[in-house]
Coordinates of C-alpha atoms in Angstrom, one line a residue:
M1 CA -43.8 -13.2 -3.4
L2 CA -41.9 -15.5 -1.0
L3 CA -39.5 -16.7 -4.4
E4 CA -39.3 -13.4 -4.7
R5 CA -37.7 -12.6 -1.3
I6 CA -35.6 -15.7 -1.6
K7 CA -34.1 -14.6 -4.7
I8 CA -33.6 -11.2 -3.3
I9 CA -31.9 -12.9 -0.5
N10 CA -29.4 -14.9 -2.4
E11 CA -28.2 -12.4 -4.3
E12 CA -27.7 -10.3 -1.5
L13 CA -25.5 -13.5 0.2
A14 CA -23.6 -13.8 -3.1
F15 CA -22.4 -10.2 -3.1
R16 CA -21.5 -10.4 0.5
Y17 CA -19.7 -13.6 0.3
S18 CA -18.1 -14.3 -3.2
G19 CA -14.7 -14.9 -3.6
K20 CA -14.0 -14.4 0.2
L21 CA -12.0 -17.3 2.5
L22 CA -13.6 -17.1 5.6
L23 CA -13.5 -18.6 9.0
R24 CA -16.9 -19.4 10.5
R25 CA -17.1 -16.9 13.1
E26 CA -16.4 -14.3 9.9
I27 CA -19.6 -15.3 8.8
P28 CA -22.2 -13.3 10.7
L29 CA -25.5 -16.1 9.9
S30 CA -27.5 -18.0 12.6
D31 CA -26.3 -21.6 13.4
S32 CA -29.5 -22.6 11.4
S33 CA -29.5 -20.2 8.5
F34 CA -25.7 -21.2 8.1
Q35 CA -26.6 -25.0 8.1
H36 CA -28.9 -24.5 5.5
L37 CA -26.9 -22.8 3.3
L38 CA -24.9 -25.6 3.8
H39 CA -27.0 -27.7 2.9
L40 CA -27.6 -26.4 -0.6
S41 CA -23.9 -26.4 -1.1
Y42 CA -24.0 -22.1 -0.9
F43 CA -21.2 -22.4 1.1
T44 CA -18.2 -25.3 0.8
P45 CA -15.8 -26.3 3.4
I46 CA -12.2 -26.3 3.0
S47 CA -9.6 -28.1 5.3
S48 CA -7.3 -24.9 6.5
F49 CA -4.2 -26.6 5.9
T50 CA -2.6 -28.8 2.9
Y51 CA -0.1 -31.7 3.7
R52 CA 2.5 -33.0 1.3
L53 CA 5.0 -35.3 1.9
F54 CA 6.4 -34.0 5.4
E55 CA 5.5 -29.9 4.9
K56 CA 2.1 -28.4 6.0
Q57 CA 0.8 -25.7 4.6
C58 CA -1.3 -22.7 6.1
R59 CA -4.5 -22.4 3.1
R60 CA -4.7 -18.6 3.8
C61 CA -1.5 -17.4 4.3
G62 CA 0.6 -20.0 2.3
N63 CA 3.0 -20.0 5.4
Q64 CA 4.9 -23.6 6.1
K65 CA 7.8 -22.8 8.3
P66 CA 7.6 -25.0 11.0
S67 CA 8.5 -22.4 13.2
L68 CA 5.6 -20.2 12.5
L69 CA 3.1 -23.2 12.5
G70 CA 2.3 -24.1 16.7
K71 CA -0.1 -26.5 18.4
I72 CA -2.7 -25.8 20.8
P73 CA -5.3 -27.7 22.6
C74 CA -8.9 -27.7 21.1
P75 CA -11.2 -26.2 23.4
H76 CA -13.9 -28.0 21.5
C77 CA -12.9 -31.6 21.1
R78 CA -9.9 -30.9 23.7
K79 CA -7.4 -32.8 21.0
T80 CA -4.6 -31.1 20.4
H81 CA -4.6 -29.3 17.0
L82 CA -1.8 -27.2 14.4
Y83 CA -2.1 -23.7 14.3
C84 CA -0.9 -20.7 11.9
R85 CA 1.1 -18.3 13.6
K86 CA 1.9 -16.2 10.8
C87 CA -1.6 -15.2 10.4
I88 CA -2.9 -15.0 13.6
Q89 CA -3.9 -11.3 13.4
M90 CA -6.4 -11.6 11.3
G91 CA -7.8 -14.5 13.4
R92 CA -6.6 -17.9 14.0
V93 CA -6.7 -20.8 11.6
M94 CA -6.7 -24.2 13.6
E95 CA -6.6 -27.3 11.9
C96 CA -9.6 -28.6 13.1
E97 CA -11.6 -25.5 12.0
P98 CA -12.3 -24.9 7.9
L99 CA -12.4 -22.5 6.1
Y100 CA -15.5 -21.6 4.0
V101 CA -15.7 -20.3 0.5
W102 CA -18.9 -19.4 -1.5
S103 CA -20.3 -21.7 -4.0
G104 CA -23.6 -20.5 -4.4
P105 CA -25.1 -18.6 -7.1
L106 CA -22.3 -16.1 -8.7
P107 CA -23.4 -12.3 -8.3
K108 CA -23.9 -10.3 -12.0
W109 CA -22.3 -6.5 -10.5
K110 CA -23.1 -3.7 -12.2
K111 CA -22.2 -2.6 -15.8
Y112 CA -22.0 1.5 -15.1
Q113 CA -22.3 3.4 -18.7
S114 CA -20.3 6.3 -17.6
P115 CA -19.0 5.9 -13.9
C116 CA -16.3 8.3 -13.9
S117 CA -16.7 11.9 -12.9
W118 CA -13.2 13.1 -12.9
K119 CA -12.8 16.1 -15.3
G120 CA -9.2 16.4 -15.0
N121 CA -7.1 16.0 -18.2
L122 CA -4.1 13.8 -18.8
T123 CA -0.9 14.8 -20.3
K124 CA 1.0 13.1 -23.5
A125 CA 2.7 10.6 -20.9
Q126 CA -0.1 10.0 -18.7
Q127 CA -2.8 9.3 -21.8
K128 CA 0.0 6.3 -23.4
A129 CA -0.1 4.8 -19.7
A130 CA -3.5 4.8 -19.3
I131 CA -4.8 3.4 -23.1
R132 CA -2.4 0.5 -22.2
I133 CA -4.2 0.0 -19.1
V134 CA -6.8 0.0 -20.7
K135 CA -5.8 -2.3 -23.5
A136 CA -4.7 -4.9 -21.1
I137 CA -8.0 -5.1 -19.1
Q138 CA -10.1 -5.1 -22.6
Q139 CA -8.0 -7.7 -23.7
K140 CA -7.7 -9.7 -20.6
E141 CA -3.9 -9.6 -20.0
K142 CA -2.2 -11.6 -17.4
E143 CA 0.0 -9.3 -16.2
L144 CA 0.9 -5.8 -16.6
L145 CA 3.7 -3.0 -15.2
V146 CA 3.4 0.7 -14.6
W147 CA 6.8 1.9 -14.1
A148 CA 6.1 5.4 -13.5
V149 CA 8.4 7.8 -12.0
C150 CA 7.2 9.8 -8.1
G151 CA 5.0 12.6 -8.7
S152 CA 3.7 11.0 -12.7
G153 CA 0.0 10.9 -11.1
K154 CA -0.2 7.2 -11.4
T155 CA -3.8 7.4 -9.5
E156 CA -5.2 9.5 -12.6
M157 CA -3.7 6.7 -15.1
L158 CA -6.0 4.7 -13.4
F159 CA -9.2 6.0 -14.2
N160 CA -9.9 4.8 -17.6
G161 CA -8.9 1.4 -17.0
I162 CA -11.2 1.2 -14.0
T163 CA -13.9 3.0 -16.2
K164 CA -13.6 0.2 -18.8
A165 CA -13.6 -2.6 -16.1
L166 CA -16.5 -1.1 -14.8
Q167 CA -18.6 -0.7 -18.1
L168 CA -17.5 -4.3 -18.8
G169 CA -19.4 -5.2 -15.1
M170 CA -16.2 -6.2 -13.6
R171 CA -14.8 -6.2 -10.0
I172 CA -11.8 -4.3 -9.6
C173 CA -9.6 -4.3 -6.4
I174 CA -6.6 -1.5 -6.1
A175 CA -4.2 -3.5 -3.2
T176 CA -1.2 -1.9 -1.3
P177 CA 1.3 -2.8 1.2
R178 CA 0.8 1.0 3.3
Q179 CA -2.6 1.6 5.0
D180 CA -1.3 5.1 4.6
V181 CA -1.5 5.0 1.4
V182 CA -5.3 3.5 1.5
R183 CA -6.5 6.3 3.4
E184 CA -4.8 8.6 1.2
L185 CA -6.5 6.6 -1.9
T186 CA -9.7 6.3 -1.1
P187 CA -11.3 9.7 -0.7
R188 CA -9.3 10.4 -4.1
I189 CA -11.3 7.3 -5.6
K190 CA -14.5 8.1 -4.2
E191 CA -14.3 11.6 -5.7
A192 CA -13.6 10.5 -9.4
F193 CA -16.4 7.9 -9.0
L194 CA -18.8 9.2 -7.2
T195 CA -21.9 6.9 -8.6
V196 CA -19.8 3.7 -7.6
P197 CA -20.0 2.0 -3.9
I198 CA -16.6 1.8 -3.2
E199 CA -14.5 0.1 0.2
G200 CA -11.3 1.1 2.2
L201 CA -10.1 -1.8 3.9
Y202 CA -7.6 -2.0 6.4
G203 CA -6.7 -3.2 10.1
G204 CA -8.9 -0.6 12.2
S205 CA -11.2 0.8 8.9
K206 CA -14.8 1.7 9.6
D207 CA -15.6 -0.6 6.2
R208 CA -15.4 -4.1 7.3
D209 CA -18.0 -5.4 4.8
G210 CA -15.3 -6.0 1.8
S211 CA -18.0 -6.9 -0.9
S212 CA -18.2 -3.6 -2.9
Q213 CA -17.5 -3.6 -6.8
L214 CA -14.5 -1.2 -6.4
M215 CA -12.2 -1.3 -3.5
I216 CA -9.0 0.1 -2.2
A217 CA -7.4 -2.0 0.6
T218 CA -3.8 -3.1 2.2
T219 CA -2.4 -6.4 0.7
H220 CA -3.0 -7.9 4.2
Q221 CA -6.7 -7.6 3.5
L222 CA -6.2 -10.2 0.3
L223 CA -5.6 -13.1 2.7
R224 CA -9.9 -13.3 3.2
F225 CA -10.0 -13.6 -0.8
R226 CA -10.6 -16.5 -3.3
E227 CA -11.3 -15.5 -7.1
A228 CA -12.8 -12.4 -6.3
F229 CA -11.6 -9.5 -8.8
D230 CA -11.2 -9.2 -12.8
V231 CA -9.0 -6.1 -11.8
L232 CA -6.5 -6.5 -9.2
I233 CA -4.2 -3.4 -9.5
I234 CA -0.9 -3.1 -7.0
D235 CA 0.1 -0.2 -5.7
E236 CA 3.8 0.1 -4.5
I237 CA 4.7 -4.0 -5.4
D238 CA 8.4 -3.0 -4.1
A239 CA 7.2 -1.5 -1.0
F240 CA 7.6 -2.9 2.3
P241 CA 5.8 -5.4 3.5
Y242 CA 4.8 -7.1 0.2
H243 CA 8.0 -7.8 -1.3
K244 CA 9.5 -9.3 2.2
D245 CA 6.8 -11.1 3.1
P246 CA 5.7 -14.4 1.1
S247 CA 2.2 -14.7 2.8
L248 CA 0.9 -11.3 0.4
P249 CA 2.2 -12.4 -3.3
Y250 CA 0.5 -15.7 -2.3
A251 CA -2.5 -14.1 -1.3
A252 CA -3.2 -11.2 -4.1
K253 CA -2.4 -14.6 -7.0
R254 CA -5.0 -16.5 -5.1
A255 CA -7.5 -13.4 -4.7
I256 CA -7.7 -12.7 -8.8
K257 CA -9.8 -14.7 -11.2
K258 CA -8.4 -17.3 -13.6
N259 CA -8.9 -15.2 -16.4
G260 CA -8.2 -11.7 -14.5
T261 CA -5.9 -9.3 -14.9
M262 CA -3.1 -7.6 -12.5
I263 CA -1.3 -4.1 -12.9
Y264 CA 2.0 -3.4 -11.0
L265 CA 2.4 0.2 -10.2
T266 CA 6.2 1.7 -8.6
A267 CA 8.7 4.1 -9.1
T268 CA 11.4 1.5 -8.3
P269 CA 10.6 -1.9 -10.0
N270 CA 13.0 -4.3 -8.1
K271 CA 16.1 -6.5 -10.2
H272 CA 13.3 -9.5 -10.6
L273 CA 11.0 -7.3 -12.3
Q274 CA 13.5 -5.6 -14.3
N275 CA 14.8 -8.6 -15.5
R276 CA 11.2 -10.3 -16.4
I277 CA 10.9 -7.1 -18.6
R278 CA 14.5 -7.6 -20.2
K279 CA 13.6 -11.1 -20.8
K280 CA 10.2 -10.3 -22.5
E281 CA 8.4 -11.9 -19.6
L282 CA 6.5 -8.9 -18.1
S283 CA 4.4 -6.3 -20.4
H284 CA 4.9 -2.7 -19.4
V285 CA 4.8 0.9 -19.8
F286 CA 7.0 3.1 -18.8
V287 CA 6.3 7.0 -17.8
P288 CA 9.6 9.0 -16.9
V289 CA 8.0 12.3 -15.9
R290 CA 6.2 14.2 -13.5
F291 CA 2.5 15.5 -14.3
H292 CA 3.7 18.7 -14.0
G293 CA 6.8 18.4 -16.6
H294 CA 9.1 19.4 -14.1
P295 CA 12.5 17.6 -13.1
L296 CA 12.5 14.7 -9.9
I297 CA 14.5 17.1 -6.9
I298 CA 17.8 15.6 -7.3
P299 CA 19.1 14.9 -3.1
S300 CA 22.5 16.2 -2.2
F301 CA 24.5 15.0 0.2
K302 CA 25.6 16.6 3.7
L303 CA 28.6 14.7 5.5
C304 CA 28.3 15.1 8.8
F305 CA 30.8 13.5 11.3
S306 CA 29.5 11.4 14.4
L307 CA 25.9 12.0 13.3
K308 CA 24.7 8.7 15.0
K309 CA 26.4 9.7 18.4
Y310 CA 24.6 12.8 18.4
L311 CA 21.3 11.5 17.1
N312 CA 21.6 8.9 19.9
H313 CA 21.8 11.6 22.4
S314 CA 19.2 13.1 21.1
I315 CA 21.1 15.8 19.5
L316 CA 20.5 17.8 16.7
P317 CA 23.9 18.6 14.8
D318 CA 25.3 22.5 14.2
S319 CA 25.2 21.5 10.4
V320 CA 21.5 20.2 10.3
V321 CA 20.6 23.6 12.2
N322 CA 22.4 25.5 9.8
W323 CA 20.7 23.9 6.7
I324 CA 17.2 24.4 8.1
K325 CA 17.7 28.2 9.4
Q326 CA 19.0 28.4 5.3
R327 CA 16.7 27.2 3.4
N328 CA 15.7 28.4 0.9
N329 CA 11.7 28.7 1.0
K330 CA 10.8 29.1 4.9
Q331 CA 7.0 28.7 3.7
R332 CA 7.4 25.0 2.9
Q333 CA 6.8 22.0 5.5
M334 CA 9.2 20.1 6.5
L335 CA 9.3 16.3 6.6
I336 CA 12.4 14.2 8.6
F337 CA 12.9 10.9 8.4
L338 CA 14.7 8.6 11.1
P339 CA 15.7 5.2 10.3
T340 CA 13.7 4.2 13.8
I341 CA 10.7 4.5 15.7
A342 CA 13.3 5.2 19.2
L343 CA 14.8 8.2 17.0
T344 CA 11.8 9.5 16.0
E345 CA 10.1 10.2 19.3
N346 CA 13.6 10.7 21.5
L347 CA 14.7 13.3 19.1
L348 CA 11.1 15.1 18.8
E349 CA 11.6 17.2 21.8
S350 CA 15.1 18.7 21.1
I351 CA 14.5 18.7 17.3
T352 CA 10.8 21.4 18.4
T353 CA 13.0 23.0 20.8
I354 CA 15.9 24.3 18.3
L355 CA 12.8 24.9 15.5
F356 CA 11.0 27.3 18.1
K357 CA 13.9 28.8 19.5
E358 CA 15.1 29.6 16.0
N359 CA 11.9 31.1 14.7
I360 CA 11.0 28.8 11.8
V361 CA 7.8 27.5 13.8
K362 CA 5.7 30.0 15.7
T363 CA 4.4 27.3 18.6
K364 CA 5.6 24.0 19.7
K365 CA 2.7 22.8 18.4
E366 CA 3.5 22.8 15.0
V367 CA 6.0 19.9 15.5
A368 CA 4.8 15.6 15.4
A369 CA 6.5 12.7 15.3
V370 CA 4.7 10.1 13.6
H371 CA 5.5 6.4 13.1
A372 CA 4.0 2.7 12.4
E373 CA 3.1 2.0 16.2
D374 CA 1.5 5.5 16.4
V375 CA -2.3 5.3 17.9
S376 CA -2.7 9.0 16.6
R377 CA -1.3 7.9 13.5
E378 CA -3.8 8.9 10.9
E379 CA -4.7 12.5 12.4
K380 CA -0.8 13.8 12.5
I381 CA -0.5 13.0 9.1
Q382 CA -3.8 14.6 8.4
A383 CA -2.9 17.8 10.5
F384 CA -0.1 17.8 8.5
R385 CA -2.2 17.7 5.1
N386 CA -3.8 20.3 6.9
R387 CA -1.3 22.7 7.4
T388 CA -2.1 22.4 11.0
L389 CA 1.5 21.0 11.6
T390 CA 4.6 22.4 10.0
V391 CA 6.8 19.8 10.8
L392 CA 6.5 16.4 10.8
L393 CA 9.1 13.4 12.1
T394 CA 8.7 10.2 10.2
T395 CA 9.7 6.6 9.8
T396 CA 9.6 5.1 6.8
I397 CA 5.7 4.6 6.5
L398 CA 5.7 8.0 4.8
E399 CA 8.3 6.9 2.2
R400 CA 5.4 6.7 -0.5
G401 CA 2.3 6.7 -1.4
V402 CA 1.1 9.9 0.1
T403 CA 1.5 13.7 -1.4
F404 CA 2.1 16.7 0.2
P405 CA 1.6 19.8 -1.9
S406 CA 5.0 21.9 -0.9
V407 CA 7.7 20.2 1.4
D408 CA 11.2 20.1 1.4
V409 CA 12.6 16.8 3.1
I410 CA 15.7 15.8 5.4
V411 CA 16.9 12.4 5.9
L412 CA 18.8 11.7 9.4
Q413 CA 21.6 9.0 9.0
A414 CA 20.4 8.1 5.5
D415 CA 23.6 5.7 5.8
H416 CA 21.4 3.5 7.8
E417 CA 20.7 0.1 6.8
V418 CA 16.8 1.0 6.8
F419 CA 17.5 3.5 3.6
D420 CA 18.1 0.9 0.4
E421 CA 18.1 2.6 -2.6
A422 CA 13.9 1.6 -3.2
A423 CA 13.1 3.7 0.0
L424 CA 15.4 7.1 -0.6
V425 CA 14.5 7.0 -4.0
Q426 CA 10.6 7.4 -2.8
I427 CA 11.6 9.5 -0.3
A428 CA 13.2 12.2 -2.3
G429 CA 9.8 11.6 -4.6
R430 CA 7.8 13.6 -1.7
A431 CA 9.3 16.8 -2.6
G432 CA 8.3 19.0 -5.6
R433 CA 4.9 17.3 -6.1
S434 CA 3.2 20.5 -7.2
V435 CA 2.4 22.3 -9.8
D436 CA 2.7 25.3 -7.7
D437 CA 6.0 24.9 -6.0
P438 CA 7.7 22.3 -8.1
S439 CA 11.4 22.3 -6.7
G440 CA 11.0 21.6 -3.2
Q441 CA 14.9 20.7 -1.5
V442 CA 15.5 17.0 -0.6
V443 CA 18.8 16.1 1.5
F444 CA 20.6 13.2 2.7
F445 CA 22.7 13.4 6.0
H446 CA 25.2 10.9 6.7
Q447 CA 28.5 10.3 7.9
G448 CA 29.5 7.7 4.7
K449 CA 27.8 7.3 2.0
T450 CA 26.3 4.6 0.7
N451 CA 25.8 2.3 -2.3
A452 CA 22.4 2.8 -2.0
M453 CA 22.6 6.4 -1.9
V454 CA 24.7 6.5 -4.9
R455 CA 22.6 4.3 -6.8
A456 CA 19.0 6.4 -5.5
R457 CA 20.4 9.6 -7.1
D458 CA 22.2 7.8 -10.0
L459 CA 18.7 6.7 -10.4
I460 CA 16.9 9.6 -10.3
Q461 CA 19.3 11.6 -12.9
Q462 CA 18.3 8.5 -15.4
M463 CA 14.5 9.5 -15.3
N464 CA 15.6 12.7 -15.3
K465 CA 17.7 12.2 -18.4
K466 CA 14.6 9.7 -19.7
G467 CA 12.0 12.5 -19.7
G468 CA 14.1 14.9 -21.2
F469 CA 15.3 17.1 -18.8
I470 CA 19.5 16.7 -18.8

């Protein structure tokens, strides 16, 4: 009886801690229990920093920039120790405190016979991608890029691959740079795999354990994992901050098992990925059409003199107001993208007043603004999804990974540097995503065309051409 109980406890610990890289304070065990596990070599301490010649590197996030490494007096030994500023939001890593990895019995993940409860049908283009994803997982290929246009149904393309991985007893993580995408994906994946325990991990999420067989997480959460996943899917690999923050690819490479499969999803692969494809260094599958069979919406450009001056004075130019009044389908909701948090907040009142005055909204409560620092961000996005809100002002946090069935899209100051080619393609991809309304409008208001704007429009037209629409 005692041996059986010990076995059960060991299995529970293995599921909870295997594949993780944790500080002692992140392991909620009593000191006596923890010391006993250390004695059994179930946990192994590793140094928090590595040293090579004159370089010092944080072992958790890979940071080695001297400007992001500091020193602080240790409260325990009163000596001054190195610490990492780069990943401090996830708990301070200090030179005198080791990180711990699980080195006890490995967990045996469940093999599911028929885990997928989704009853939908894939298009031919989706089926091609789904078959390729399954092949990559079965054959344990190192990498695969799924290049699929906005609205092609990338999530549904994954279902067969996830099913195959679960049937083989593998552990899977879908990681994305944006927490809004985690919040959108988690209920969809849970609905598609009703019998599989699933966690959605991001800063402030209710799920905290990180021990499920199938996980959806922000890429920042991967900093706490080490050789944990058989299949790691990076959604929107070109999105900020993943492609700008070297600690995130570092964490992703460490989080996957040595013989695991990394699958990248994107509608806008950067030049590095495209070069790897051309050199045949990266296998890929291409999906050039949306799931409903209609083309991508090509954005129109509207020149607006002194646009920046108007917006900085919290004034909406007449050309923008007139376009809003003359929209061809006023039943659609409207997403208004702005380049900065300050503009998003400052323009809310004036835009709301104009929309109410022109009878575009019935009450001023139908208009809201949202950005990365908004504490009510989740509630506002859900209200827009529920159509309680008619108009939503937003920064680039909603440029990708979220689906609203019937929206028109405006970009104010589309010539701002924050709107690069990929961002503009993704923003345009928010419109026309529904079978019932595949023809939303997208307008870029500017005071001078940029190369990013032109390249974004050209890329959308190229995708439509490859999809057989031009």
